[in-house]
Coordinates of C-alpha atoms and ligand atoms in Angstrom, one line a residue:
M1 CA 113.6 65.6 111.8
K2 CA 112.9 68.0 114.6
H3 CA 110.6 70.3 112.7
S4 CA 109.5 68.0 109.9
I5 CA 105.8 67.4 109.1
F6 CA 106.3 63.8 110.1
S7 CA 107.6 64.6 113.6
K8 CA 104.8 67.2 114.1
I9 CA 102.0 64.9 113.1
F10 CA 103.5 61.8 114.7
G11 CA 104.2 63.8 117.9
S12 CA 100.6 65.1 118.1
Y13 CA 99.3 61.6 117.3
V14 CA 101.4 60.0 120.1
L15 CA 100.1 62.7 122.5
I16 CA 96.5 62.1 121.6
V17 CA 96.8 58.3 121.8
F18 CA 98.4 58.6 125.3
L19 CA 95.8 61.0 126.5
L20 CA 92.9 58.9 125.2
S21 CA 94.4 55.7 126.7
A22 CA 94.9 57.4 130.1
L23 CA 91.3 58.7 130.0
I24 CA 89.9 55.4 129.0
L25 CA 92.0 53.6 131.7
F26 CA 90.9 56.1 134.3
F27 CA 87.2 56.0 133.6
S28 CA 86.9 52.3 132.9
F29 CA 88.7 51.7 136.2
R30 CA 86.3 54.0 138.1
V31 CA 83.2 52.5 136.4
F32 CA 84.3 49.0 137.3
K33 CA 85.1 50.0 140.9
N34 CA 81.7 51.6 141.4
F35 CA 79.9 48.7 139.9
Y36 CA 81.8 46.3 142.2
I37 CA 81.1 48.3 145.3
S38 CA 77.4 48.7 144.5
S39 CA 77.0 45.0 143.8
I40 CA 78.7 44.1 147.2
T41 CA 76.5 46.8 148.9
D42 CA 73.4 45.1 147.5
E43 CA 74.6 41.7 148.6
L44 CA 75.3 43.0 152.1
K45 CA 71.8 44.6 152.2
L46 CA 70.2 41.2 151.4
L47 CA 72.3 39.5 154.1
G48 CA 71.3 42.2 156.6
N49 CA 67.6 41.8 155.7
A50 CA 68.0 38.0 156.1
L51 CA 69.5 38.5 159.6
E52 CA 66.8 40.8 160.8
P53 CA 64.2 38.1 161.9
E54 CA 66.8 36.3 163.9
V55 CA 68.2 39.4 165.6
T56 CA 64.8 41.1 166.5
P57 CA 63.6 38.7 169.2
L58 CA 67.0 38.6 170.9
L59 CA 67.0 42.4 171.0
E60 CA 63.5 42.6 172.4
E61 CA 64.4 40.2 175.1
K62 CA 67.7 42.1 175.7
R63 CA 69.7 38.8 175.4
F64 CA 72.8 40.5 174.2
Q65 CA 75.2 37.5 174.9
A66 CA 73.1 35.3 172.7
L67 CA 73.0 38.0 170.1
D68 CA 76.8 38.3 170.2
A69 CA 77.1 34.5 169.8
L70 CA 74.7 34.6 166.8
V71 CA 76.5 37.4 165.2
K72 CA 79.9 35.7 165.6
D73 CA 78.6 32.4 164.3
S74 CA 76.8 34.0 161.2
G75 CA 79.8 36.3 160.5
S76 CA 82.3 33.4 160.3
K77 CA 79.9 31.5 158.1
I78 CA 79.4 34.3 155.5
K79 CA 82.9 35.7 156.0
T80 CA 81.5 39.1 156.8
R81 CA 81.8 41.2 159.8
I82 CA 78.5 41.8 161.6
T83 CA 77.9 44.5 164.2
V84 CA 74.7 45.3 166.1
I85 CA 74.5 48.7 167.5
D86 CA 71.7 50.3 169.6
P87 CA 70.2 53.7 168.4
Q88 CA 72.4 55.6 170.9
G89 CA 75.6 54.1 169.3
A90 CA 76.6 51.5 171.9
V91 CA 77.9 48.3 170.3
L92 CA 75.7 45.4 171.4
A93 CA 77.3 42.6 169.4
D94 CA 80.2 42.2 167.0
S95 CA 81.4 39.2 165.0
Q96 CA 85.1 40.0 165.3
S97 CA 85.6 42.0 168.5
D98 CA 84.4 42.2 172.1
P99 CA 81.5 44.7 172.0
K100 CA 82.2 45.9 175.5
L101 CA 85.7 47.1 174.4
M102 CA 84.4 48.9 171.3
E103 CA 83.8 52.7 171.4
N104 CA 80.5 54.4 170.7
H105 CA 79.5 54.2 167.0
R106 CA 76.8 56.9 167.0
N107 CA 78.9 59.2 164.8
R108 CA 79.9 56.7 162.2
P109 CA 78.7 58.0 158.8
E110 CA 77.0 54.8 157.8
I111 CA 75.1 54.8 161.2
I112 CA 73.9 58.4 160.8
Q113 CA 72.8 57.6 157.2
A114 CA 70.9 54.5 158.4
L115 CA 69.1 56.4 161.1
T116 CA 68.1 59.3 158.8
N117 CA 67.7 57.6 155.3
G118 CA 66.8 54.1 156.3
V119 CA 70.0 52.6 154.9
G120 CA 73.6 53.6 155.0
S121 CA 76.7 52.6 153.1
F122 CA 80.2 53.9 153.4
S123 CA 83.8 52.8 152.6
R124 CA 86.5 53.9 154.9
Y125 CA 89.4 52.9 157.1
S126 CA 88.4 50.9 160.1
T127 CA 90.2 52.0 163.3
T128 CA 89.1 48.7 164.9
I129 CA 90.4 46.4 162.1
K130 CA 93.0 48.8 160.8
Q131 CA 92.0 48.2 157.2
D132 CA 89.9 49.8 154.4
M133 CA 86.3 48.5 154.7
L134 CA 82.9 48.8 153.0
Y135 CA 80.1 49.2 155.6
V136 CA 76.4 48.7 155.0
A137 CA 74.0 49.7 157.9
L138 CA 70.3 48.7 158.1
P139 CA 67.9 49.8 160.9
V140 CA 66.0 47.0 162.8
R141 CA 62.5 48.3 163.4
K142 CA 59.7 47.2 165.8
D143 CA 56.4 48.9 165.7
E144 CA 57.7 51.8 163.6
K145 CA 60.6 52.3 166.0
T146 CA 64.2 51.7 165.4
I147 CA 65.4 49.4 168.1
A148 CA 68.9 48.7 166.7
I149 CA 71.1 48.9 163.6
V150 CA 72.7 45.9 162.0
R151 CA 75.9 46.7 160.3
L152 CA 77.6 44.4 157.8
S153 CA 81.1 45.1 156.5
V154 CA 83.7 43.5 154.3
L155 CA 87.3 44.1 153.8
L156 CA 88.1 46.2 150.7
K157 CA 91.5 44.5 150.4
D158 CA 90.1 41.9 148.0
L159 CA 88.6 44.7 145.9
H160 CA 91.9 46.4 145.8
N161 CA 93.7 43.2 144.8
L162 CA 91.1 42.6 142.1
L163 CA 91.3 46.2 140.9
S164 CA 95.1 46.1 140.6
I165 CA 94.9 42.8 138.6
L166 CA 92.3 44.4 136.4
Q167 CA 94.3 47.6 136.1
K168 CA 97.3 45.6 134.9
E169 CA 95.3 43.7 132.4
I170 CA 93.6 46.9 131.0
F171 CA 97.0 48.6 130.9
K172 CA 98.5 45.8 129.0
S173 CA 95.7 45.8 126.4
A174 CA 95.9 49.5 126.1
L175 CA 99.6 49.3 125.6
I176 CA 99.2 46.7 122.8
I177 CA 96.4 48.8 121.2
M178 CA 98.6 51.9 121.5
L179 CA 101.6 50.2 120.0
I180 CA 99.5 48.9 117.1
C181 CA 98.1 52.4 116.6
L182 CA 101.5 54.0 116.7
I183 CA 103.1 51.5 114.3
G184 CA 100.1 52.0 111.9
A185 CA 100.5 55.8 112.2
F186 CA 104.2 55.6 111.7
I187 CA 103.8 53.5 108.5
F188 CA 101.0 55.7 107.2
L189 CA 102.9 59.0 107.9
K190 CA 106.1 57.6 106.4
S191 CA 104.2 56.8 103.2
L192 CA 102.6 60.3 103.3
T193 CA 105.8 62.3 103.9
R194 CA 108.2 60.2 101.7
P195 CA 106.9 61.9 98.4
I196 CA 107.0 65.3 100.1
K197 CA 110.6 64.6 101.0
K198 CA 111.3 63.6 97.5
L199 CA 109.7 66.8 96.2
N200 CA 111.7 68.8 98.7
S201 CA 115.0 67.4 97.6
G202 CA 114.0 67.9 94.0
L203 CA 113.3 71.6 94.7
Q204 CA 116.6 72.0 96.5
K205 CA 118.4 70.6 93.5
V206 CA 116.5 73.1 91.2
A207 CA 117.4 75.9 93.6
S208 CA 121.1 75.0 93.3
G209 CA 120.8 75.1 89.5
D210 CA 120.2 71.5 88.5
F211 CA 117.3 71.8 86.1
E212 CA 117.6 68.2 85.0
T213 CA 116.0 67.0 88.2
K214 CA 112.7 65.0 88.0
V215 CA 110.5 63.6 90.7
F216 CA 108.6 60.4 89.8
L217 CA 105.8 59.3 92.2
K218 CA 103.3 56.4 92.1
G219 CA 99.6 56.8 92.7
K220 CA 97.1 59.4 91.6
D221 CA 96.8 61.7 94.7
E222 CA 97.4 65.4 95.0
V223 CA 101.1 64.9 95.8
K224 CA 101.5 63.0 92.6
Q225 CA 99.9 65.9 90.7
L226 CA 102.2 68.2 92.5
A227 CA 105.2 66.1 91.3
D228 CA 103.9 66.2 87.7
S229 CA 103.6 70.0 87.8
F230 CA 107.1 70.1 89.3
N231 CA 108.5 68.1 86.4
L232 CA 106.7 70.4 84.0
M233 CA 108.0 73.4 85.7
T234 CA 111.6 72.2 85.6
D235 CA 111.2 71.5 81.9
Q236 CA 110.0 75.1 81.4
I237 CA 112.7 76.6 83.6
K238 CA 115.3 74.6 81.7
S239 CA 114.2 75.9 78.3
L240 CA 113.7 79.5 79.6
F241 CA 117.2 79.4 81.2
A242 CA 118.7 78.1 78.0
E243 CA 117.0 80.9 76.1
L244 CA 118.2 83.5 78.6
S245 CA 121.7 82.2 78.6
F246 CA 121.7 82.3 74.8
Q247 CA 120.4 85.9 74.9
K248 CA 122.9 86.8 77.5
E249 CA 125.8 85.3 75.5
N250 CA 124.6 87.2 72.4
L251 CA 124.3 90.4 74.3
N252 CA 127.7 89.8 75.9
S253 CA 129.4 89.2 72.6
I254 CA 127.8 92.3 71.1
F255 CA 128.7 94.3 74.2
T256 CA 132.3 93.3 74.1
S257 CA 132.8 93.5 70.4
I258 CA 131.3 97.0 69.8
K259 CA 134.1 99.5 69.2
E260 CA 132.3 102.2 71.3
G261 CA 133.5 102.4 74.9
F262 CA 130.6 101.4 77.1
A263 CA 130.2 101.7 80.8
V264 CA 127.5 101.9 83.4
L265 CA 127.9 103.9 86.6
D266 CA 125.9 103.2 89.7
E267 CA 124.3 105.9 92.0
K268 CA 127.7 106.4 93.8
G269 CA 129.6 106.8 90.5
R270 CA 131.2 103.3 90.6
I271 CA 131.7 101.4 87.3
I272 CA 129.5 98.4 87.6
L273 CA 129.7 97.3 83.9
S274 CA 132.2 98.1 81.1
N275 CA 133.4 96.6 77.8
E276 CA 136.8 96.0 76.4
S277 CA 136.8 99.2 74.4
F278 CA 136.1 101.3 77.5
K279 CA 139.0 99.6 79.3
K280 CA 141.2 100.4 76.3
I281 CA 140.1 104.1 76.5
A282 CA 140.7 104.2 80.2
Q283 CA 144.1 102.4 79.6
N284 CA 143.3 100.2 82.6
K285 CA 142.0 96.6 82.8
L286 CA 140.9 96.6 86.4
I287 CA 138.2 99.2 86.5
D288 CA 135.2 97.3 87.8
E289 CA 133.8 98.7 91.0
K290 CA 136.2 101.7 90.8
L291 CA 134.9 105.3 90.8
Y292 CA 134.6 106.9 87.4
W293 CA 137.0 109.8 88.2
E294 CA 139.7 107.4 89.4
V295 CA 139.5 105.7 86.0
I296 CA 139.2 108.6 83.6
R297 CA 140.9 111.7 85.1
D298 CA 139.5 114.4 82.9
L299 CA 137.9 117.6 84.1
K300 CA 135.4 117.8 81.3
F301 CA 134.3 114.2 81.7
G302 CA 133.9 114.7 85.5
E303 CA 131.7 117.8 84.9
L304 CA 129.6 116.0 82.3
V305 CA 128.8 113.1 84.7
K306 CA 128.1 115.6 87.5
T307 CA 125.7 117.7 85.4
V308 CA 123.9 114.6 84.1
R309 CA 123.4 113.3 87.7
E310 CA 122.3 116.7 89.1
N311 CA 119.9 117.6 86.2
K312 CA 118.9 114.0 85.5
R313 CA 119.0 114.5 81.8
N314 CA 121.1 113.2 78.9
L315 CA 124.2 115.1 77.6
S316 CA 126.9 114.7 75.0
E317 CA 130.3 116.3 74.9
E318 CA 133.4 116.1 72.8
L319 CA 136.5 115.1 74.9
E320 CA 140.2 114.7 74.1
L321 CA 141.8 111.8 76.0
N322 CA 145.3 110.6 75.4
G323 CA 145.6 112.3 72.1
K324 CA 142.3 111.0 70.8
F325 CA 138.9 112.7 70.3
Y326 CA 135.7 111.1 71.6
L327 CA 132.1 112.0 71.6
C328 CA 131.0 111.1 75.1
S329 CA 127.3 110.6 75.6
A330 CA 125.9 110.2 79.1
T331 CA 122.4 108.9 79.5
F332 CA 120.6 109.0 82.9
L333 CA 118.5 105.9 83.8
T334 CA 115.8 107.4 86.1
L335 CA 114.5 104.0 87.3
R336 CA 117.8 102.7 88.4
D337 CA 119.6 106.0 89.2
Q338 CA 122.4 104.9 87.0
I339 CA 124.3 106.6 84.1
V340 CA 125.2 104.9 80.9
I341 CA 128.4 106.3 79.3
V342 CA 129.2 105.7 75.6
F343 CA 132.5 106.9 74.1
S344 CA 132.6 107.1 70.3
D345 CA 136.0 107.6 68.7
I346 CA 135.7 110.7 66.5
T347 CA 139.4 111.2 66.0
E348 CA 139.2 110.4 62.3
T349 CA 136.2 112.7 61.7
K350 CA 138.0 115.4 63.6
N351 CA 141.2 114.9 61.5
M352 CA 139.1 115.0 58.4
E353 CA 137.4 118.2 59.6
K354 CA 140.8 119.7 60.3
I355 CA 142.1 118.8 56.8
K356 CA 139.0 120.3 55.3
R357 CA 139.3 123.4 57.4
D358 CA 143.0 123.8 56.6
F359 CA 142.2 123.3 52.9
V360 CA 139.5 126.0 53.1
V361 CA 141.9 128.4 55.0
N362 CA 144.7 127.7 52.5
V363 CA 142.6 128.2 49.5
S364 CA 141.0 131.3 50.9
H365 CA 144.5 132.7 51.7
E366 CA 145.8 131.8 48.2
L367 CA 142.7 133.4 46.6
R368 CA 142.8 136.6 48.5
T369 CA 145.9 138.1 46.8
P370 CA 144.9 137.4 43.2
L371 CA 141.4 138.5 43.9
T372 CA 142.6 141.9 45.3
A373 CA 144.8 142.2 42.3
I374 CA 141.9 141.5 39.9
K375 CA 139.7 144.0 41.8
G376 CA 142.5 146.6 41.5
F377 CA 142.9 146.1 37.8
A378 CA 139.1 146.2 37.3
E379 CA 139.0 149.5 39.2
T380 CA 141.8 150.9 37.0
L381 CA 140.0 149.7 33.9
E382 CA 136.7 151.3 35.1
E383 CA 138.5 154.6 35.4
E384 CA 140.6 154.5 32.3
G385 CA 138.9 152.3 29.8
D386 CA 136.3 153.2 27.2
E387 CA 132.5 152.8 27.8
N388 CA 132.4 149.2 26.8
A389 CA 135.4 148.3 28.9
K390 CA 133.8 150.2 31.9
T391 CA 130.7 148.0 31.7
Y392 CA 132.9 144.8 31.7
A393 CA 135.1 146.2 34.5
E394 CA 132.0 146.9 36.6
V395 CA 130.8 143.3 36.3
I396 CA 134.3 142.0 37.0
K397 CA 134.5 144.3 40.1
R398 CA 131.1 143.2 41.5
N399 CA 131.9 139.5 41.1
T400 CA 135.3 140.0 42.6
D401 CA 133.8 141.7 45.6
R402 CA 131.4 138.8 46.0
L403 CA 134.4 136.3 45.8
I404 CA 136.4 138.4 48.3
N405 CA 133.3 138.4 50.7
I406 CA 133.0 134.6 50.4
V407 CA 136.7 134.1 51.0
Q408 CA 136.5 136.4 54.0
D409 CA 133.4 134.7 55.4
L410 CA 135.0 131.2 54.9
L411 CA 138.1 132.3 56.7
L412 CA 136.0 133.7 59.6
L413 CA 134.0 130.5 59.8
S414 CA 137.1 128.3 59.8
E415 CA 138.6 130.4 62.4
L416 CA 135.5 130.1 64.6
E417 CA 135.4 126.4 64.2
E418 CA 139.0 126.1 65.0
K419 CA 138.8 128.1 68.1
G420 CA 135.4 126.7 69.2
S421 CA 134.8 127.5 72.8
K422 CA 138.3 129.0 73.2
L423 CA 137.0 132.5 72.4
E424 CA 138.3 135.5 74.3
S425 CA 136.2 136.2 77.3
E426 CA 136.0 139.9 78.4
D427 CA 133.5 142.3 79.8
V428 CA 131.3 143.5 76.9
N429 CA 129.0 146.5 77.2
L430 CA 126.4 145.7 74.6
K431 CA 125.1 149.3 74.4
H432 CA 128.6 150.6 73.4
L433 CA 128.9 147.8 71.0
A434 CA 125.5 148.6 69.4
D435 CA 126.4 152.3 69.1
N436 CA 129.6 151.5 67.3
V437 CA 128.0 149.0 64.9
I438 CA 125.1 151.4 64.0
R439 CA 127.6 154.0 62.8
I440 CA 128.7 151.5 60.0
F441 CA 125.1 151.4 58.7
K442 CA 124.2 155.1 59.0
S443 CA 124.8 156.0 55.4
R444 CA 123.1 152.9 54.0
L445 CA 120.1 153.5 56.1
T446 CA 119.8 157.1 54.9
E447 CA 120.4 155.9 51.3
K448 CA 117.4 153.5 51.6
G449 CA 115.3 155.9 53.6
L450 CA 114.9 153.5 56.5
D451 CA 114.1 154.5 60.0
F452 CA 116.3 153.1 62.8
Q453 CA 115.5 152.7 66.4
L454 CA 117.8 151.5 69.3
N455 CA 116.0 150.4 72.5
V456 CA 118.2 149.7 75.4
E457 CA 116.7 148.7 78.8
N458 CA 117.9 150.6 81.8
G459 CA 120.5 148.8 83.9
L460 CA 121.4 146.3 81.2
P461 CA 124.2 144.1 82.6
V462 CA 127.7 143.8 81.2
I463 CA 128.1 140.3 79.7
K464 CA 131.2 138.1 79.4
G465 CA 132.1 137.4 75.7
D466 CA 134.4 138.0 72.7
L467 CA 133.9 141.6 71.7
F468 CA 135.1 141.2 68.2
R469 CA 132.9 138.2 67.5
L470 CA 129.8 139.8 69.1
E471 CA 130.4 142.8 66.9
Q472 CA 130.6 140.5 63.8
M473 CA 127.3 138.9 64.9
L474 CA 125.5 142.3 65.1
I475 CA 127.0 143.4 61.8
N476 CA 125.8 140.3 60.0
L477 CA 122.2 140.6 61.5
L478 CA 121.9 144.3 60.8
D479 CA 123.5 143.9 57.3
N480 CA 120.7 141.3 56.5
A481 CA 118.0 143.6 57.9
V482 CA 119.2 146.5 55.8
K483 CA 119.7 144.3 52.7
Y484 CA 116.2 142.7 52.9
T485 CA 114.2 145.8 53.9
E486 CA 113.0 148.3 51.3
K487 CA 110.7 150.5 53.4
G488 CA 109.8 150.9 57.1
K489 CA 112.2 150.6 60.0
I490 CA 114.8 148.5 61.7
V491 CA 114.8 148.1 65.5
L492 CA 117.6 146.9 67.6
A493 CA 116.5 146.1 71.2
L494 CA 118.6 145.1 74.2
K495 CA 116.9 143.7 77.2
Q496 CA 117.5 141.6 80.3
K497 CA 115.3 138.5 80.9
N498 CA 116.0 136.3 83.9
K499 CA 119.7 135.3 83.7
T500 CA 120.0 136.2 80.0
V501 CA 120.4 139.3 77.8
E502 CA 118.2 139.4 74.8
I503 CA 119.4 141.0 71.6
I504 CA 116.5 141.5 69.2
V505 CA 117.0 142.6 65.6
E506 CA 113.6 143.4 64.0
D507 CA 112.8 144.7 60.5
T508 CA 109.8 145.4 58.3
G509 CA 111.4 143.8 55.2
I510 CA 110.5 141.0 52.7
G511 CA 110.3 138.3 55.4
I512 CA 111.3 134.6 55.0
P513 CA 108.9 131.9 53.8
Q514 CA 108.1 129.5 56.7
E515 CA 109.5 126.4 54.8
H516 CA 113.0 128.1 54.6
L517 CA 113.2 129.2 58.3
K518 CA 114.6 125.9 59.5
R519 CA 117.5 126.0 57.0
I520 CA 118.7 129.6 56.8
F521 CA 121.5 129.0 59.3
E522 CA 123.1 126.3 57.1
R523 CA 126.2 127.3 55.1
F524 CA 125.5 128.7 51.6
Y525 CA 121.8 128.4 52.2
V526 CA 119.9 131.3 50.5
V527 CA 116.2 131.8 50.0
D528 CA 116.3 133.6 46.7
K529 CA 119.6 133.0 44.9
S530 CA 119.4 135.8 42.4
R531 CA 118.4 138.4 44.9
S532 CA 121.2 137.3 47.3
K533 CA 123.7 137.5 44.4
K534 CA 122.5 140.9 43.4
L535 CA 122.8 142.1 47.0
G536 CA 126.3 140.7 47.4
G537 CA 125.3 137.9 49.8
T538 CA 127.4 134.9 50.4
G539 CA 125.0 132.6 52.2
L540 CA 127.4 132.3 55.1
G541 CA 126.3 135.3 57.2
L542 CA 123.8 133.5 59.4
S543 CA 126.1 130.4 59.8
I544 CA 128.7 132.8 61.3
V545 CA 126.0 134.3 63.5
K546 CA 124.9 130.9 64.8
H547 CA 128.5 129.8 65.4
I548 CA 129.2 132.9 67.5
V549 CA 125.9 132.5 69.5
L550 CA 126.7 128.9 70.3
S551 CA 130.3 129.6 71.2
H552 CA 128.9 132.0 73.8
K553 CA 126.5 129.3 75.1
G554 CA 123.5 131.2 73.8
T555 CA 120.5 130.5 71.6
I556 CA 119.0 132.1 68.5
V557 CA 115.4 132.0 67.3
V558 CA 113.9 133.6 64.2
E559 CA 110.3 134.6 63.5
S560 CA 109.2 135.9 60.2
S561 CA 106.1 136.6 58.1
L562 CA 106.2 137.3 54.3
A563 CA 106.1 141.0 53.3
K564 CA 105.8 142.0 57.0
G565 CA 109.2 141.5 58.4
T566 CA 111.7 139.3 60.3
T567 CA 112.8 139.2 64.0
F568 CA 116.0 137.5 65.2
T569 CA 116.2 137.0 69.0
I570 CA 119.5 136.1 70.5
M571 CA 119.7 135.0 74.2
L572 CA 123.1 135.2 75.8
P573 CA 123.9 134.2 79.4
C574 CA 124.9 137.0 81.7
Ligands
LIG601 P1 123.2 136.1 52.7 O1 124.6 136.4 52.6 O2 122.6 135.6 51.4 O3 122.3 137.1 53.3 P2 122.8 134.8 55.2 O4 123.4 133.5 55.7 O5 123.1 136.0 55.9 O6 123.2 134.8 53.7 O7 121.2 134.6 55.1 C1 120.7 133.4 54.5 C2 119.4 133.8 53.9 O8 118.4 134.1 54.9 C3 119.4 135.0 53.0 O9 119.8 134.6 51.7 C4 118.0 135.5 53.0 O10 117.2 134.9 52.0 C5 117.5 135.1 54.4 N1 117.6 136.2 55.3 C6 118.5 136.5 56.3 N2 118.2 137.6 57.0 C7 117.0 138.0 56.5 C8 116.1 139.2 56.8 N3 116.4 140.0 57.8 N4 115.0 139.3 56.0 C9 114.7 138.5 55.0 N5 115.5 137.4 54.7 C10 116.6 137.2 55.4

């Protein structure tokens, strides 16, 4: 109630009514008092004027005793004190006291006024009578000369009594009017604030979640319109809320039922949201609000989250947790500074891959011995057989070589896939490596009449890597360059660029058509099948190269133009 609209308006209203009543009381009282005094003054003036003809002859003849008797007689008749004073202030006659005993009246304000203005009036306390009095003084003139002053005075006691009665009456009336006003204001304000109170309690119910609340008001005023809008609003909120709850339930059921582990980390790395699958992966039910590294204690996972937070970009990584394999994707939400983690179980795919790989390795191993035997017999037949047999033996030997190459490449690829990032890491001097590899190709280069150039930048740093694999990579690239170049030259360049070492293999060969460039790193992908077969290609060389580059955390790009040449650029971190 203390700060309600009602108390504010009603309080101000009470204050205004009180102030107005007090002002009206005060001014009406003053007006009445002044009016009363001025009417008595006028009456006294008339009485004074009436006395003048009787007083004048007595004054002229200096019959002061007779004057005093006249004054006393007239004063008692008209119930008014009459005093006659000479121009010097000496009292000549007085209706209520002995004039001889009275002090000089020259300085009385009404006397001074009468002498200067012709008439004087003043209300003050009388020292003679010891009461408040109203005085009116009039000069008595003879031949333009003031010979005395007649002063008439009445007690103001009656006026005071009258005024106090009047005051009480006015006060009573004012009180009644005020009461009526206040009761009226109270009823009016109550009727004004009641609907507002209703609306307010309705709003409080809505705020506490009760959207069934309605406010019904009578009338057609603005508050009624407000109540109607309120009812409309609660209807809309209700339907919106229902829709939202439905959507939330839907999302929740999808969220909990998906078999991918799902979690959201806040800016401090706390798990603020997670589904059942994530809890299963973490093998912990109570993970909400815990830090991610407390829940999943895995070095690779920790690094993944850290990198995503630092670089503010999305990353995916394969993880092994409790004997299962997962593809963990971390997505950075820039607006909220949060990370969304999704764990997809890839154990089955991984197992299938392993079965496939094992199968390829086993088949390759099993094929190697019979293929070597066939090649041996074909060679013997080539040497010892007749001309016809020699031709067949040569075809058998060429195809056996191709099969042996395929088997070797398949074994290499399987081995690379198996080892993945667990390659040997040692210091590799790329210049020494290049010198060794070039030696393998010397005779083929001379045979084909191709120029070769090795460009090594001064101060080329030593890199960390698997020497055997890097050698394999260079062999495959140079082998292709020699295979697919008929004239011109081959350049091998080694340079340092920022924090990487660039290995560039450039040739002036047949080139690769643009539409094939994207696919040449796929297994068994060849541009021209017959040419590749003729040249002993397997279609696996570049897949092996790409695997080796990726396992060294490097990148490979290829540029080529038909009949002009091809350039492979490999960037490895150093
Ligand atoms: P292949 O054993 O057939 O050479 P690769 O995987 O090494 O298989 O290469 C895939 C295909 O890419 C090749 O068949 C060939 O068409 C093309 N290619 C690779 N290197 C070059 C090159 N330096 N010049 C022209 N074509 C090339």
